[in-house]
Amino acid sequence: MAEDAKDLKTTPLDGLHREYGGKMVPFAGYSMPVQYKAGVLQEHLHTREAAGLFDVSHMGQARLTGAHAAEALETLVPGDITGLTGGQMRYTLLTNDAGGIRDDLMVTQCGNHLYLVVNAACKDADFAHIGANLPDGVKLEIIDDHALLALQGPKAADALARYVPAVRHMVFLTGGAHKINDIPCFITRSGYTGEDGFEISLPASEAEGFARLLLSEDEVMPIGLGARDSLRLEAGLCLYGNDIDETTTPVEAALTWTVGKRRRAEGGFPGSGVILGQITDGTERRRVGLVPEGRAPARAGTDIQDLDGGAAGTVTSGGFGPTVDGPIAMGYVRTDLAKPGTRVNLMVRGKAQPAEVVKPPFVKQNYVKD
Amino acid sequence: MSVYFTKDHEWIRMEGDIAVVGITNYAQEQLGDVVFVEVPEAGTRVDAGGEAAVVESVKAASEVYAPMAGEIVEGNEALADDPSLVNSAPEGDGWFFKMKPDDAAALDEMLDEAAYKALLADLD
């Protein structure tokens, strides 16, 4: 994406990023820190050992209001949304009529509305799409006056509980309204690193002040997009635009678990014919984890071959996993090669590099479930 | 001892008729934490500006180019075990390869230290 610096949007934490030595890069139309002074490796390891603070204010936040908001959203996603009880949160997908994925998003049932968080690069299209497909009485309110902070890592709860003691009692994938020093905020116990953690939506004008408080805690270090990417890859989580897009279905993407049981019986979401058919009949390709032998990372776009040299698929995310301490990747392979333990070759710079198919994640997930 | 630089942020140090090649401190700072390096084998022919080595950070892969045509006489095997040498000692133990230039006159087209520093000043 060719973007002039002057055309880039900034988040409410822009000044703070620069103060902490953030190396700013264009991302989804925003100027964002790819790393700070510590560098991607240390930032990644620190998040797995203590706590990392991420600015994710570029992501899209919105409220869906109206008595039948959940029913309305179910016409656009395969997830069970009407089944969410107050405070429950769910990962789901906006699908297209061909069964492809328009975006992935988080939905939280807040009682009188649903709270949505969508990807930065997709947010304008998502909100236009959702807004254009709502019945009378259901409204989409875009939240553009709030920042979004993610605090991730095994010590995130310790740090945040000093300001909001109640967060200790939350379980993973729940959310609720809280106050931080009298500032109203919405906190979910969630994230995209494979670690325990929280996402905090708060008024833009208050974001820098609270980010400074969190950064003053011994456990907390600022973390850039570089480590965010290596953390989510180790956790086996999909990056929209790389691992999933309009041409990949939830079944191919090994996200069949996001299609609710009732939704499988009833259908009624975009592409449901294709997706439900694939759940029954299978697909020709499937997203898998890949562990290359040796040390050379296999990046997105690397061709995958079977051991006879036949085309087998493509790497969609790949790099070095700092916690794994070696190269890891995800990609799509022919279904006959998707079984864990299968050997394939990754064609790195024209040379066949042996790799083993695995089931992600590549690190143990540390979610607080009870 | 003469050290030369390229606009691609490589350094070349002549030891007799052998050129030792690495990347500059500025280049390693731009790359970030180096996690993998692939160096050429002895005997490999390289062209001026041609791909000679690969250096990968957590985030991305980059090429290291041969500053001039010639033959590789040694790749730095230490980088396979400890790629972080590129970060900790970019202009010392983190060298990439040694080569015998076809024509040492190619060095005349390289930047000297003052010219390279001026180039860096323009980038800031």
PDB file of C-alpha atoms in Angstrom, chain B residues 20-95:
ATOM      1  CA  VAL B  20      35.614  -8.673   3.528  1.00  0.00           C
ATOM      2  CA  VAL B  21      31.954  -7.662   3.149  1.00  0.00           C
ATOM      3  CA  GLY B  22      29.284  -6.962   5.766  1.00  0.00           C
ATOM      4  CA  ILE B  23      26.383  -4.653   6.469  1.00  0.00           C
ATOM      5  CA  THR B  24      26.714  -1.368   8.306  1.00  0.00           C
ATOM      6  CA  ASN B  25      25.522  -0.509  11.781  1.00  0.00           C
ATOM      7  CA  TYR B  26      22.794   1.614  10.189  1.00  0.00           C
ATOM      8  CA  ALA B  27      21.613  -1.407   8.158  1.00  0.00           C
ATOM      9  CA  GLN B  28      21.430  -3.701  11.188  1.00  0.00           C
ATOM     10  CA  GLU B  29      19.488  -1.039  13.096  1.00  0.00           C
ATOM     11  CA  GLN B  30      16.989  -0.840  10.254  1.00  0.00           C
ATOM     12  CA  LEU B  31      16.635  -4.643  10.092  1.00  0.00           C
ATOM     13  CA  GLY B  32      16.166  -5.189  13.798  1.00  0.00           C
ATOM     14  CA  ASP B  33      16.853  -8.513  15.494  1.00  0.00           C
ATOM     15  CA  VAL B  34      18.519 -10.825  12.975  1.00  0.00           C
ATOM     16  CA  VAL B  35      17.328 -14.428  13.335  1.00  0.00           C
ATOM     17  CA  PHE B  36      18.745 -16.117  10.227  1.00  0.00           C
ATOM     18  CA  VAL B  37      21.601 -15.563   7.806  1.00  0.00           C
ATOM     19  CA  GLU B  38      22.452 -17.518   4.671  1.00  0.00           C
ATOM     20  CA  VAL B  39      25.966 -16.900   3.386  1.00  0.00           C
ATOM     21  CA  PRO B  40      27.393 -18.008   0.019  1.00  0.00           C
ATOM     22  CA  GLU B  41      29.715 -20.992  -0.287  1.00  0.00           C
ATOM     23  CA  ALA B  42      33.352 -20.676  -1.227  1.00  0.00           C
ATOM     24  CA  GLY B  43      33.790 -20.841  -4.975  1.00  0.00           C
ATOM     25  CA  THR B  44      30.487 -19.130  -5.798  1.00  0.00           C
ATOM     26  CA  ARG B  45      30.706 -16.556  -8.596  1.00  0.00           C
ATOM     27  CA  VAL B  46      28.925 -13.281  -7.875  1.00  0.00           C
ATOM     28  CA  ASP B  47      28.098 -10.320 -10.105  1.00  0.00           C
ATOM     29  CA  ALA B  48      28.275  -6.709  -9.029  1.00  0.00           C
ATOM     30  CA  GLY B  49      24.918  -5.884  -7.442  1.00  0.00           C
ATOM     31  CA  GLY B  50      23.861  -9.532  -7.564  1.00  0.00           C
ATOM     32  CA  GLU B  51      22.322 -11.348  -4.626  1.00  0.00           C
ATOM     33  CA  ALA B  52      25.036 -12.900  -2.497  1.00  0.00           C
ATOM     34  CA  ALA B  53      23.541 -13.518   0.963  1.00  0.00           C
ATOM     35  CA  VAL B  54      20.218 -13.387   2.786  1.00  0.00           C
ATOM     36  CA  VAL B  55      19.580 -11.818   6.167  1.00  0.00           C
ATOM     37  CA  GLU B  56      16.270 -12.244   7.987  1.00  0.00           C
ATOM     38  CA  SER B  57      14.855 -10.398  10.950  1.00  0.00           C
ATOM     39  CA  VAL B  58      11.775 -11.530  12.890  1.00  0.00           C
ATOM     40  CA  LYS B  59       9.736  -9.444  10.481  1.00  0.00           C
ATOM     41  CA  ALA B  60      11.253  -9.772   7.017  1.00  0.00           C
ATOM     42  CA  ALA B  61      13.889 -11.175   4.680  1.00  0.00           C
ATOM     43  CA  SER B  62      16.443  -8.941   2.939  1.00  0.00           C
ATOM     44  CA  GLU B  63      19.168  -9.572   0.383  1.00  0.00           C
ATOM     45  CA  VAL B  64      22.803  -8.691   0.754  1.00  0.00           C
ATOM     46  CA  TYR B  65      24.345  -7.801  -2.603  1.00  0.00           C
ATOM     47  CA  ALA B  66      27.827  -8.423  -3.875  1.00  0.00           C
ATOM     48  CA  PRO B  67      29.439  -4.978  -4.084  1.00  0.00           C
ATOM     49  CA  MET B  68      31.506  -6.059  -7.082  1.00  0.00           C
ATOM     50  CA  ALA B  69      32.026  -9.039  -9.358  1.00  0.00           C
ATOM     51  CA  GLY B  70      34.285 -11.811  -8.160  1.00  0.00           C
ATOM     52  CA  GLU B  71      34.547 -15.120  -6.426  1.00  0.00           C
ATOM     53  CA  ILE B  72      33.525 -15.932  -2.873  1.00  0.00           C
ATOM     54  CA  VAL B  73      36.425 -17.330  -0.863  1.00  0.00           C
ATOM     55  CA  GLU B  74      34.633 -17.751   2.466  1.00  0.00           C
ATOM     56  CA  GLY B  75      31.190 -17.332   4.019  1.00  0.00           C
ATOM     57  CA  ASN B  76      31.022 -16.516   7.714  1.00  0.00           C
ATOM     58  CA  GLU B  77      29.871 -19.828   9.156  1.00  0.00           C
ATOM     59  CA  ALA B  78      29.616 -18.317  12.651  1.00  0.00           C
ATOM     60  CA  LEU B  79      26.456 -16.520  11.538  1.00  0.00           C
ATOM     61  CA  ALA B  80      24.581 -19.820  11.133  1.00  0.00           C
ATOM     62  CA  ASP B  81      24.945 -20.522  14.861  1.00  0.00           C
ATOM     63  CA  ASP B  82      24.692 -16.950  16.062  1.00  0.00           C
ATOM     64  CA  PRO B  83      22.932 -14.643  13.583  1.00  0.00           C
ATOM     65  CA  SER B  84      22.697 -11.981  16.298  1.00  0.00           C
ATOM     66  CA  LEU B  85      26.387 -11.210  15.619  1.00  0.00           C
ATOM     67  CA  VAL B  86      25.049  -9.075  12.780  1.00  0.00           C
ATOM     68  CA  ASN B  87      23.344  -6.889  15.412  1.00  0.00           C
ATOM     69  CA  SER B  88      26.046  -6.948  18.057  1.00  0.00           C
ATOM     70  CA  ALA B  89      29.109  -6.616  15.816  1.00  0.00           C
ATOM     71  CA  PRO B  90      27.944  -5.604  12.327  1.00  0.00           C
ATOM     72  CA  GLU B  91      31.310  -4.201  11.317  1.00  0.00           C
ATOM     73  CA  GLY B  92      33.366  -6.876  13.129  1.00  0.00           C
ATOM     74  CA  ASP B  93      32.521 -10.534  13.818  1.00  0.00           C
ATOM     75  CA  GLY B  94      29.213 -10.112  12.000  1.00  0.00           C
ATOM     76  CA  TRP B  95      30.863  -9.974   8.545  1.00  0.00           C
TER      77      TRP B  95
END
